[in-house]
């Protein structure tokens, strides 16, 4: 813009879990360029193609900036007061007539990339009081929470691979060369893996696809989708059989080792090889190499969670780490200590349990306060007391990202009322009666409440807003506060400051209860220009490295983070056992009863007939689920939404590269362009997820030019991991045949 000054702003990238530092060039009211912040304490200048489009994403002309109200089958822009009045008129009667469970929520994964999501969703959910809470967690990661809940007593205590110090890294179902890591925040994950090799270490990838990560690995092993639990049990069996179990410093802090030995007896490498397709001798070799390495870590990710035995697999990942003494030691897997939390000082707690309530239709147990999203359509479609009649989505697109999405899409059309907090009219929000768009990421402050608790090195960073507020826009904290006040009867016109003040007072009362300092004395000491900043200041000052409101000089506070725009390094991860453990025994409890009973199911499935052809997903560096397909720079180039198939299967099915093929499962059918490649193993086909932008009523003009097909038309809502309720998205039985043009139907 002519005459506008140009300045630099620093910001943590909110577009994936890697938490890279960005250096933004700001001209006037626009971010005109983004590059890696070379002085950032964690990412040291690394950036991926998504981060480089930060300015384009935030300035996307299709992005909504004012509320939209649905009239008939069209959405029209309206003022904020009219939008909130419509929500009060639509939502309150449903709650009053049918009770809180008649309102369902779906929380998408962008919520873990905003401060509003970390701070303001909980009060909203509490205000409504519905048991019908769903989220992306039961699409991709609930098995890890459940296994950690049983092992450590806390589903949020997730050990991450200490990739910067390990000698041997075994990765299953993870592709950080494309994803940049998940449930392990490690900016420049590829660079960190190259460093493992440069210092003489090794990393091995186990995956049904030869991913980019596998191409760089010291070894890649194909595995039949959904069978990682068998491979890992084969490793555990070998560790016991060859006397390789050595708890090291964990001795005295682990219970259930003998029970694991008993459970592993049925899973010798020679028994499991026929199921998982990894040679028995290689399974034994992995166990020996892992046990012999000075330090080693198993890291399992999406491919280990989105399967029938997801929780068992996630559990076995940690069992191998425990049995080889690699849990909680440098170079193994370790528990981060984020700056906004105050750690407990002694081990022990109430432990973890599921099933405090069950879903109405299928009787699926509650896990971590929510129900499996695989049963959301059941709850909307099935009449009776407790039927879901109203729906609230926050930053989610379940029509593309949840199983049998064709059925869910139809179910959403039958709701009495729906409201979406979302910047786009997408495949899901097109059903909403009201869409409330928050201001874009450049106008928000940012602190990673979620990912600093998963970082492979302890650090803290806060980014103030890079751009001034949009005068006609609304901050997401204010949006969620106003929804909360509507739910509690405060009315559509209630001032969100009422909730902001209440939340700060509650935070100070908690500090007061813990420290004895009167809340009234602390309040004048709290800093911040924004309600989320003030809550962050309280959390930082009373957190693990905090200044305790002056009692700990030099400690962290919002002011310290503002003085350090490239972040503050808090050092390598430190051992935290036993104090991190919240199990009733205060030990790592290896054999919780639900885990043991699911091993029976795994054993029974050893002899099961395997399907001829199964579907798996895949991730691309330029994509993150369905969020970023409306940015020209991220979707240009060759068509990425192809059906990958091995040459042997292609020959058997008379398919050649570039053909169109129909792919059919129990749930639905799509037609996709065939890509013949030996990057997938025989018997496996692969489609990326997050595509299918060809539905009417959306406003995604760029994505619509390259719509792709929705792989979740094929995934089956009836298939879930029993222990966690997580959807099974990998290993879907499919039939493939030559067909005409590429479309989807269900
Ligand atoms: S790796 Fe993730 S956090 Fe880093 S620049 Fe890319 S999208 Fe942003």
XYZ file of C-alpha atoms and ligand atoms in Angstrom:
754
model
C 0.000 0.000 0.000
C 1.578 3.306 -1.068
C 2.609 5.467 1.877
C 2.223 2.690 4.451
C 5.263 1.980 6.592
C 6.706 -1.500 6.687
C 7.610 -3.178 9.958
C 8.539 -6.609 11.290
C 6.449 -8.668 13.690
C 7.262 -12.034 15.251
C 4.664 -14.712 15.738
C 4.411 -18.393 16.491
C 2.932 -20.165 13.483
C -0.498 -21.583 14.352
C -0.842 -23.837 11.307
C 0.463 -27.129 12.656
C 1.876 -28.603 15.849
C 5.516 -27.683 15.185
C 5.227 -24.189 16.754
C 7.770 -22.518 14.449
C 8.653 -18.877 14.916
C 7.645 -16.668 11.983
C 9.122 -13.325 10.995
C 6.273 -11.356 9.441
C 6.675 -8.346 7.201
C 3.729 -6.047 7.818
C 2.817 -3.200 5.529
C -0.066 -1.056 6.683
C -2.851 -3.438 7.641
C -1.482 -6.490 5.827
C 1.026 -9.262 6.378
C 2.869 -9.183 3.064
C 5.531 -11.830 3.748
C 6.364 -14.579 6.219
C 9.669 -16.325 6.700
C 11.329 -18.364 9.407
C 12.499 -16.447 12.487
C 16.221 -17.245 12.547
C 16.529 -16.114 16.174
C 13.642 -18.244 17.432
C 14.878 -20.358 20.342
C 13.090 -23.504 19.160
C 12.755 -23.401 15.354
C 15.962 -21.466 14.467
C 14.564 -20.163 11.167
C 12.837 -23.319 9.959
C 9.630 -22.816 8.021
C 7.501 -25.019 5.767
C 5.388 -23.981 2.745
C 2.270 -23.612 4.909
C 3.889 -21.124 7.269
C 5.140 -19.079 4.313
C 1.498 -18.498 3.285
C 0.472 -17.053 6.663
C -0.278 -13.658 5.087
C -2.289 -15.134 2.209
C -4.274 -17.344 4.562
C -5.203 -14.510 6.898
C -6.088 -12.177 4.000
C -8.034 -14.808 2.023
C -10.867 -12.938 0.228
C -13.200 -15.906 0.873
C -12.678 -15.615 4.603
C -15.770 -14.373 6.419
C -15.350 -11.151 8.362
C -18.929 -10.536 9.451
C -21.599 -12.966 10.718
C -23.722 -14.869 8.228
C -27.379 -15.728 8.695
C -29.004 -18.484 6.679
C -32.186 -17.515 4.861
C -33.500 -20.503 2.927
C -30.519 -22.077 1.225
C -28.470 -18.867 1.136
C -26.303 -17.131 3.732
C -26.446 -13.352 4.096
C -24.123 -11.042 5.981
C -25.690 -9.465 9.074
C -24.559 -7.423 12.062
C -23.211 -9.038 15.245
C -26.212 -8.088 17.380
C -28.632 -9.605 14.878
C -26.533 -12.773 14.742
C -26.439 -13.222 18.524
C -30.166 -12.472 18.751
C -30.806 -15.238 16.211
C -28.656 -17.625 18.272
C -30.545 -16.822 21.447
C -33.842 -17.349 19.615
C -32.633 -20.649 18.118
C -30.654 -22.199 20.950
C -32.422 -21.244 24.162
C -35.779 -22.865 23.258
C -34.015 -26.144 22.426
C -32.313 -26.166 25.835
C -35.483 -25.134 27.669
C -37.749 -27.647 25.926
C -35.445 -30.628 25.510
C -32.649 -30.154 28.024
C -28.927 -29.526 27.591
C -28.190 -32.880 25.914
C -30.262 -31.755 22.932
C -27.369 -29.449 22.047
C -24.258 -31.174 20.656
C -20.830 -29.627 20.189
C -18.080 -30.456 17.734
C -14.672 -28.916 18.411
C -12.219 -29.087 15.522
C -8.478 -29.289 15.917
C -7.726 -25.609 15.050
C -9.002 -24.924 18.574
C -5.726 -26.185 19.997
C -3.975 -23.510 17.925
C -5.777 -20.551 19.534
C -5.783 -19.038 23.002
C -9.572 -18.710 22.814
C -9.865 -22.455 22.292
C -7.590 -23.172 25.234
C -9.345 -20.783 27.609
C -12.963 -20.144 26.555
C -14.353 -23.462 25.338
C -14.469 -25.036 28.783
C -16.727 -22.296 30.242
C -19.034 -22.561 27.207
C -19.347 -26.333 27.539
C -19.949 -26.036 31.276
C -22.602 -23.384 30.700
C -24.638 -25.598 28.380
C -23.981 -28.784 30.359
C -24.534 -31.186 27.468
C -23.108 -34.693 27.503
C -23.063 -34.671 23.710
C -19.600 -33.233 23.270
C -17.581 -34.427 20.285
C -14.227 -33.394 18.914
C -11.451 -34.191 16.492
C -9.728 -36.058 19.337
C -11.805 -39.168 18.614
C -10.764 -38.917 14.978
C -7.029 -38.985 15.476
C -5.548 -39.163 18.967
C -7.813 -40.428 21.731
C -6.002 -43.803 21.955
C -2.846 -42.029 23.120
C -4.766 -40.125 25.795
C -6.428 -43.309 27.041
C -3.238 -45.361 27.149
C -1.414 -42.550 28.986
C -4.387 -42.192 31.314
C -4.063 -45.813 32.359
C -0.246 -45.856 32.450
C 0.427 -42.541 34.182
C -2.970 -41.610 35.662
C -3.236 -38.511 33.465
C -4.426 -38.613 29.843
C -2.542 -35.393 29.147
C 0.806 -36.756 30.383
C 2.129 -37.821 26.992
C 5.854 -38.630 26.791
C 7.519 -37.369 23.613
C 10.601 -38.761 21.880
C 13.731 -36.937 22.980
C 14.723 -36.735 19.335
C 17.645 -34.355 19.931
C 19.482 -36.855 22.151
C 18.310 -40.281 21.074
C 20.520 -42.918 19.465
C 17.742 -45.019 17.958
C 14.260 -43.915 16.970
C 11.606 -46.399 15.902
C 8.628 -44.654 14.275
C 5.326 -46.331 13.527
C 2.536 -44.715 11.513
C 4.291 -41.340 11.647
C 5.399 -39.185 8.757
C 6.995 -36.052 10.216
C 8.734 -35.203 6.924
C 5.236 -34.194 5.746
C 3.351 -33.478 8.987
C 6.243 -31.856 10.893
C 5.268 -33.977 13.859
C 2.169 -34.615 15.905
C 1.806 -35.260 19.639
C 5.488 -34.335 19.573
C 6.193 -30.674 18.897
C 9.532 -30.502 17.105
C 10.036 -27.620 14.690
C 12.207 -28.858 11.813
C 11.523 -32.487 12.657
C 13.314 -33.539 9.434
C 16.433 -31.612 10.471
C 16.338 -33.217 13.905
C 16.101 -36.672 12.281
C 19.060 -35.915 10.021
C 20.956 -34.897 13.165
C 20.228 -38.330 14.696
C 22.004 -39.892 11.713
C 24.792 -37.312 11.707
C 25.746 -38.217 15.284
C 25.835 -41.923 14.427
C 22.297 -42.859 15.451
C 19.583 -44.551 13.391
C 15.921 -44.170 12.724
C 13.624 -46.876 11.415
C 10.183 -46.321 9.925
C 7.362 -48.872 9.975
C 4.540 -47.907 7.639
C 2.334 -49.461 4.926
C 3.538 -46.636 2.673
C 7.081 -45.652 1.758
C 6.583 -42.089 2.953
C 9.065 -39.246 2.579
C 10.137 -39.973 6.153
C 10.676 -43.619 5.205
C 12.805 -42.578 2.228
C 15.200 -40.775 4.555
C 15.209 -43.523 7.184
C 18.011 -45.996 7.766
C 15.422 -48.703 7.249
C 11.801 -48.893 6.189
C 9.571 -51.861 6.913
C 6.186 -52.268 5.285
C 3.466 -53.390 7.697
C -0.106 -54.464 7.042
C -2.381 -51.570 8.132
C -3.794 -51.886 11.624
C -1.395 -54.576 12.825
C 1.249 -52.525 14.660
C 0.039 -53.977 17.978
C 1.142 -57.425 16.796
C 4.567 -56.174 15.752
C 5.053 -54.394 19.076
C 3.902 -57.428 21.044
C 6.425 -59.465 19.021
C 9.115 -57.047 20.204
C 7.892 -57.272 23.814
C 7.840 -61.080 23.592
C 11.455 -61.054 22.380
C 12.577 -58.667 25.114
C 11.332 -61.106 27.745
C 12.419 -64.280 25.948
C 15.972 -63.037 25.405
C 16.332 -61.420 28.855
C 16.597 -57.946 27.377
C 14.193 -56.306 29.826
C 16.003 -53.679 31.912
C 13.965 -50.974 33.642
C 17.057 -49.009 34.634
C 16.162 -45.967 36.724
C 12.480 -46.884 36.497
C 12.994 -49.846 38.844
C 10.632 -49.411 41.771
C 8.387 -47.044 39.832
C 6.644 -49.595 37.593
C 4.031 -52.212 38.415
C 2.670 -54.980 36.200
C 5.863 -56.131 34.475
C 5.201 -59.840 35.154
C 1.667 -59.465 33.843
C 2.994 -57.977 30.602
C 5.323 -60.965 30.293
C 2.293 -63.274 30.593
C 0.287 -61.269 28.066
C 3.155 -61.302 25.539
C 3.538 -65.105 25.576
C 0.912 -65.540 22.830
C 2.620 -63.087 20.477
C 5.954 -64.572 19.462
C 7.474 -63.026 16.314
C 6.825 -66.313 14.530
C 3.122 -66.075 15.484
C 2.582 -62.439 14.510
C 4.610 -62.310 11.308
C 1.773 -63.765 9.239
C -0.559 -61.029 10.482
C 1.647 -57.948 10.317
C 3.789 -59.030 7.325
C 7.063 -58.043 9.028
C 9.537 -60.984 8.977
C 9.905 -62.694 12.368
C 13.688 -62.382 12.316
C 13.359 -58.637 11.682
C 11.019 -58.294 14.664
C 13.591 -60.032 16.843
C 16.296 -57.839 15.330
C 14.380 -54.664 16.189
C 13.999 -55.816 19.801
C 17.735 -56.536 20.074
C 18.791 -53.247 18.442
C 16.380 -51.288 20.598
C 17.594 -52.916 23.822
C 21.262 -52.554 22.842
C 21.114 -48.877 21.866
C 22.549 -46.511 24.513
C 19.243 -44.646 24.305
C 16.181 -45.390 22.201
C 12.606 -44.242 21.694
C 9.499 -45.672 20.050
C 7.216 -43.005 18.613
C 3.815 -43.959 17.221
C 1.449 -41.525 15.605
C -1.675 -41.280 13.492
C -1.339 -44.667 11.808
C -1.175 -46.297 15.230
C -4.198 -44.417 16.625
C -6.729 -44.611 13.784
C -7.007 -48.393 13.843
C -9.081 -51.108 15.471
C -6.572 -51.651 18.310
C -5.457 -48.032 18.597
C -5.263 -47.875 22.394
C -3.443 -51.193 22.685
C -0.949 -50.028 20.069
C -0.391 -46.706 21.839
C 0.033 -48.605 25.111
C 2.556 -51.013 23.566
C 4.604 -48.082 22.242
C 5.140 -46.983 25.837
C 5.513 -50.557 27.141
C 8.554 -51.046 24.895
C 9.979 -47.736 26.131
C 9.384 -48.778 29.763
C 10.794 -52.320 29.465
C 14.042 -51.012 27.974
C 14.445 -48.266 30.577
C 13.857 -45.575 27.981
C 10.871 -43.893 29.572
C 11.797 -40.652 31.316
C 15.474 -40.651 30.469
C 17.425 -38.372 28.131
C 17.400 -39.872 24.648
C 14.305 -41.928 25.379
C 10.784 -40.563 25.711
C 10.217 -37.808 28.259
C 7.527 -35.615 29.761
C 7.752 -31.903 28.832
C 7.162 -29.293 31.538
C 5.277 -26.323 30.056
C 5.535 -22.877 31.555
C 1.813 -22.347 32.160
C 1.364 -25.360 34.460
C 2.489 -25.861 38.037
C 3.649 -29.477 38.393
C 2.596 -31.543 41.363
C 5.454 -32.417 43.666
C 4.432 -35.886 44.834
C 3.322 -38.974 42.874
C -0.183 -40.392 43.160
C -3.700 -39.341 42.348
C -7.146 -40.552 41.434
C -6.069 -42.311 38.268
C -8.047 -42.428 35.050
C -11.356 -43.928 34.092
C -13.792 -43.791 31.234
C -17.541 -44.343 30.960
C -18.873 -41.726 33.385
C -21.763 -41.625 30.907
C -22.600 -43.408 27.687
C -23.934 -42.341 24.326
C -27.707 -42.663 24.050
C -27.973 -44.744 20.863
C -24.952 -47.041 20.738
C -24.030 -46.992 24.419
C -20.439 -45.943 23.727
C -18.538 -44.777 26.821
C -17.546 -41.216 27.548
C -13.792 -40.687 27.351
C -12.138 -37.552 28.713
C -15.456 -35.726 28.868
C -16.567 -36.469 25.326
C -18.228 -39.103 23.186
C -16.895 -40.712 20.000
C -17.660 -38.565 16.971
C -18.343 -41.790 15.075
C -21.761 -41.831 16.773
C -22.689 -38.176 16.209
C -25.014 -38.947 13.272
C -26.794 -41.611 15.379
C -27.528 -39.031 18.049
C -28.942 -36.555 15.531
C -31.006 -39.030 13.512
C -32.473 -41.267 16.222
C -35.722 -39.915 17.720
C -36.434 -40.073 21.437
C -35.595 -38.339 24.662
C -32.135 -36.804 24.499
C -32.069 -36.583 20.697
C -29.645 -33.967 19.424
C -31.637 -31.123 17.855
C -29.148 -28.271 17.888
C -25.466 -28.290 17.017
C -22.574 -25.955 17.721
C -19.300 -26.317 15.827
C -16.175 -24.411 16.700
C -13.402 -24.494 14.085
C -14.387 -27.882 12.751
C -15.346 -29.485 9.480
C -16.684 -32.924 10.464
C -18.404 -33.354 7.098
C -14.942 -33.879 5.646
C -13.054 -35.240 8.615
C -15.225 -37.844 10.325
C -16.204 -41.355 9.249
C -19.125 -41.950 6.892
C -19.273 -38.232 6.361
C -21.980 -38.636 3.727
C -24.362 -39.784 6.451
C -23.339 -36.965 8.793
C -23.815 -34.417 6.006
C -27.398 -35.600 5.531
C -28.042 -35.648 9.293
C -26.942 -32.015 9.695
C -29.614 -31.006 7.205
C -32.298 -32.208 9.665
C -31.253 -30.153 12.707
C -33.580 -27.584 14.288
C -30.714 -25.156 14.773
C -26.994 -24.953 14.115
C -24.390 -22.314 14.860
C -20.757 -22.383 13.760
C -17.838 -20.344 14.991
C -15.715 -20.478 11.864
C -14.035 -18.184 9.357
C -15.287 -20.143 6.349
C -18.531 -21.285 4.760
C -17.260 -24.812 4.334
C -18.790 -28.252 3.803
C -20.020 -28.301 7.426
C -20.822 -24.667 8.195
C -22.973 -24.386 5.064
C -25.625 -26.111 7.225
C -25.392 -23.515 10.004
C -28.224 -21.067 10.633
C -25.650 -18.616 11.962
C -21.909 -18.479 11.254
C -19.730 -16.351 13.534
C -16.264 -15.647 12.064
C -13.490 -14.751 14.513
C -10.867 -12.207 13.517
C -7.890 -13.716 11.697
C -4.728 -15.075 13.304
C -2.670 -11.961 12.520
C -4.944 -9.934 14.806
C -4.763 -12.340 17.766
C -2.182 -12.909 20.433
C -0.835 -16.441 20.572
C 0.525 -18.805 23.193
C 0.540 -22.567 22.639
C -1.239 -24.030 25.657
C -1.359 -27.445 23.981
C 1.909 -27.789 22.126
C 4.292 -26.470 24.756
C 3.133 -29.472 26.777
C 4.324 -31.714 23.920
C 7.542 -29.964 22.916
C 10.764 -31.963 22.643
C 12.559 -29.116 24.445
C 11.061 -26.856 27.087
C 10.516 -23.311 25.885
C 7.937 -20.536 26.094
C 6.876 -17.889 23.603
C 4.081 -15.357 23.339
C 3.173 -13.425 20.201
C 1.125 -10.247 20.575
C -1.244 -9.426 17.701
C 0.684 -8.494 14.539
C -2.149 -6.326 13.168
C -4.604 -3.957 14.866
C -8.175 -5.176 15.509
C -10.643 -5.198 12.631
C -13.067 -2.412 13.666
C -16.107 -4.389 12.486
C -14.811 -7.820 13.436
C -15.035 -9.719 16.692
C -12.347 -11.417 18.711
C -12.894 -15.150 19.275
C -12.752 -14.800 23.072
C -15.603 -12.291 22.876
C -17.592 -14.584 20.556
C -17.249 -17.575 22.884
C -17.959 -15.395 25.938
C -21.181 -14.098 24.371
C -22.277 -17.642 23.492
C -21.578 -18.668 27.089
C -23.633 -15.789 28.420
C -26.526 -16.676 26.096
C -26.388 -20.275 27.344
C -26.577 -19.140 30.947
C -29.541 -16.836 30.285
C -27.544 -13.610 30.237
C -29.125 -12.622 26.930
C -27.886 -11.904 23.422
C -26.760 -8.414 24.343
C -24.709 -9.350 27.413
C -21.290 -7.717 27.715
C -18.536 -10.339 27.260
C -16.473 -8.439 29.827
C -18.741 -9.978 32.455
C -17.332 -13.421 31.666
C -13.778 -12.164 31.175
C -13.833 -10.645 34.673
C -15.385 -13.743 36.186
C -12.734 -16.000 34.656
C -9.890 -13.817 35.917
C -11.409 -13.720 39.386
C -11.750 -17.526 39.403
C -8.120 -17.916 38.292
C -6.956 -15.605 41.070
C -9.113 -17.408 43.630
C -7.366 -20.677 42.664
C -3.984 -19.024 43.147
C -5.164 -17.599 46.410
C -6.294 -21.014 47.650
C -2.887 -22.495 46.777
C -0.671 -19.686 48.081
C -2.668 -17.901 50.757
C -2.324 -14.541 48.962
C -5.666 -12.698 48.876
C -6.984 -12.504 45.288
C -7.709 -8.800 45.761
C -3.996 -8.152 46.402
C -2.961 -10.084 43.293
C -5.416 -8.509 40.896
C -3.604 -5.147 40.482
C -0.406 -7.064 39.682
C -1.895 -8.858 36.657
C -0.748 -7.536 33.284
C -2.267 -7.747 29.814
C -4.201 -5.674 27.293
C -6.583 -8.512 26.454
C -8.557 -10.934 28.642
C -6.601 -13.926 27.284
C -3.314 -12.139 28.024
C -4.374 -11.554 31.632
C -5.285 -15.206 32.131
C -1.967 -16.205 30.544
C -0.084 -13.859 32.863
C -1.643 -15.531 35.912
C -0.816 -18.997 34.532
C 2.787 -18.085 33.687
C 3.508 -16.354 36.977
C 2.206 -19.287 38.999
C 3.511 -21.927 36.559
C 6.608 -24.106 36.639
C 9.058 -21.253 36.002
C 6.917 -18.326 37.167
C 7.861 -15.211 39.134
C 5.090 -15.938 41.690
C 3.995 -12.303 41.438
C 7.421 -11.040 42.474
C 8.286 -13.711 45.054
C 10.532 -15.461 42.512
C 12.552 -12.656 40.874
C 13.561 -13.420 37.289
C 10.723 -15.901 36.867
C 8.388 -15.955 33.897
C 5.498 -13.603 33.323
C 3.707 -12.163 30.319
C 6.025 -9.148 30.513
C 9.114 -11.407 30.285
C 7.733 -13.136 27.212
C 6.893 -9.802 25.584
C 10.502 -8.716 26.165
C 11.668 -11.881 24.339
C 9.856 -12.033 20.982
C 11.951 -15.021 19.832
C 10.899 -17.056 22.863
C 12.714 -18.156 26.005
C 14.572 -21.458 26.039
C 13.915 -23.433 29.223
C 16.344 -26.224 28.532
C 16.271 -29.895 27.550
C 13.576 -32.142 28.976
C 14.246 -33.373 32.514
C 13.201 -36.639 34.201
C 9.846 -36.201 35.956
C 9.090 -39.642 37.369
C 7.733 -40.229 39.959
C 6.160 -36.815 40.621
C 4.437 -36.712 37.215
C 2.480 -39.904 37.986
C -1.152 -39.570 39.051
C -2.061 -43.233 39.274
C -3.501 -44.396 42.608
C -0.328 -46.405 43.282
C 1.985 -43.564 42.286
C 3.730 -45.928 39.860
C 3.590 -46.526 36.114
C 0.701 -49.012 36.061
C 1.404 -51.234 33.061
C -1.632 -53.474 33.222
C -4.890 -51.661 33.835
C -7.850 -54.059 33.637
C -9.354 -52.581 30.408
C -5.997 -52.997 28.653
C -5.704 -56.617 29.765
C -9.191 -57.461 28.537
C -8.532 -55.886 25.147
C -5.431 -58.045 24.755
C -7.834 -61.021 24.772
C -9.587 -59.443 21.787
C -6.263 -58.895 20.020
C -5.306 -62.519 20.621
C -8.658 -63.718 19.288
C -8.121 -61.682 16.109
C -4.822 -63.457 15.342
C -6.581 -66.027 13.191
C -8.972 -63.633 11.503
C -9.246 -63.712 7.705
C -7.483 -60.594 6.336
C -9.069 -58.417 3.653
C -7.587 -58.449 0.143
C -7.494 -54.672 -0.284
C -7.616 -51.989 2.413
C -7.577 -48.188 2.355
C -5.188 -45.950 4.297
C -4.926 -42.155 4.372
C -1.951 -39.923 3.723
C -0.673 -36.480 4.572
C 1.019 -33.890 2.344
C 3.372 -31.125 3.439
C 1.150 -28.451 1.844
C -2.020 -29.599 3.554
C -3.356 -29.890 7.088
C -6.666 -31.758 7.090
C -9.176 -29.585 5.183
C -8.032 -26.159 6.393
C -5.640 -24.923 3.755
C -7.033 -25.881 0.399
C -8.225 -22.347 -0.340
C -4.698 -20.921 -0.628
C -3.521 -20.942 -4.258
C 0.141 -21.508 -3.364
C -0.754 -24.625 -1.381
C -2.898 -26.420 -3.959
C -1.061 -25.594 -7.154
C 0.916 -28.236 -9.036
C -0.014 -31.768 -9.904
C -3.173 -33.377 -8.567
C -2.389 -34.774 -5.111
C -5.776 -36.334 -4.434
C -4.976 -39.598 -6.205
C -5.653 -43.217 -5.365
C -2.242 -44.801 -4.874
C -2.144 -48.482 -5.719
C 0.713 -50.981 -5.956
C 1.670 -52.169 -9.496
C 0.743 -55.783 -8.660
C -2.760 -54.778 -7.556
C -3.123 -52.439 -10.530
C -2.259 -55.271 -12.890
C -4.679 -57.642 -11.141
C -7.457 -55.037 -11.418
C -6.544 -53.981 -14.987
C -5.802 -50.386 -13.920
C -3.130 -48.121 -15.355
C -1.723 -44.806 -14.199
C -4.191 -41.962 -14.839
C -7.296 -44.162 -15.028
C -10.343 -43.285 -12.984
C -11.367 -45.985 -10.527
C -14.318 -46.429 -8.209
C -13.476 -47.224 -4.602
C -16.317 -48.768 -2.614
C -16.643 -49.624 1.068
C -19.570 -50.514 3.334
C -20.150 -46.788 3.909
C -19.959 -45.316 0.414
C -18.202 -44.968 -2.881
C -15.884 -42.435 -4.546
C -14.202 -42.221 -7.898
C -10.585 -41.095 -7.997
C -7.645 -40.815 -10.349
C -5.316 -43.820 -10.147
C -1.608 -43.415 -9.339
C 0.281 -46.674 -9.755
C 3.244 -46.686 -7.387
C 5.302 -49.062 -5.305
C 5.209 -46.482 -2.499
C 2.263 -48.471 -1.110
C 2.580 -52.135 -0.227
C 0.591 -54.732 -2.122
C -2.957 -55.045 -0.792
C -3.097 -51.365 0.240
C -4.564 -48.336 -1.521
C -4.224 -44.768 -0.261
C -6.245 -41.555 -0.550
C -5.357 -38.304 1.240
C -7.969 -36.913 3.644
C -9.529 -33.459 3.918
C -10.651 -33.176 0.296
C -14.066 -33.182 -1.370
C -14.697 -29.444 -1.871
C -17.457 -29.875 -4.444
C -20.552 -29.505 -2.255
C -23.029 -26.664 -2.923
C -23.425 -23.715 -0.569
C -19.746 -23.286 0.345
C -17.568 -20.246 -0.243
C -14.175 -21.750 -1.027
C -13.554 -20.518 -4.540
C -9.952 -21.718 -4.775
C -10.563 -25.131 -3.214
C -13.529 -25.638 -5.550
C -11.173 -25.501 -8.527
C -9.305 -28.578 -7.199
C -12.002 -30.290 -5.113
C -10.560 -33.802 -4.890
C -12.634 -36.556 -3.329
C -13.598 -37.065 0.297
C -11.928 -40.226 1.657
C -14.265 -40.159 4.664
C -17.171 -41.069 2.431
C -15.491 -44.498 2.589
C -14.586 -44.746 6.275
C -17.064 -46.559 8.465
C -18.710 -44.975 11.512
C -19.394 -48.432 12.933
C -15.676 -49.207 13.233
C -14.076 -47.807 16.396
C -11.262 -48.650 18.782
C -13.178 -50.217 21.685
C -11.134 -48.651 24.506
C -11.076 -45.057 23.249
C -13.980 -44.783 20.794
C -11.531 -43.435 18.216
C -12.623 -43.804 14.611
C -10.933 -46.449 12.490
C -9.701 -44.540 9.448
C -6.932 -46.858 8.316
C -7.314 -50.415 7.083
C -10.807 -49.909 5.627
C -11.827 -52.879 3.419
C -12.538 -51.584 -0.093
C -13.210 -52.835 -3.611
C -11.607 -50.992 -6.542
C -12.710 -51.055 -10.191
C -12.128 -49.052 -13.342
C -14.746 -46.309 -13.811
C -15.469 -42.940 -15.503
C -15.009 -39.411 -14.131
C -13.815 -38.595 -10.587
C -16.765 -37.857 -8.218
C -18.053 -39.044 -4.822
C -21.347 -40.524 -3.640
C -22.603 -42.413 -0.646
S 5.998 -26.664 10.143
Fe 3.973 -26.092 11.000
S 4.420 -24.508 12.493
Fe 6.230 -24.686 11.141
S 5.897 -23.183 9.506
Fe 5.047 -25.117 8.802
S 2.866 -25.040 9.364
Fe 3.924 -23.480 10.556
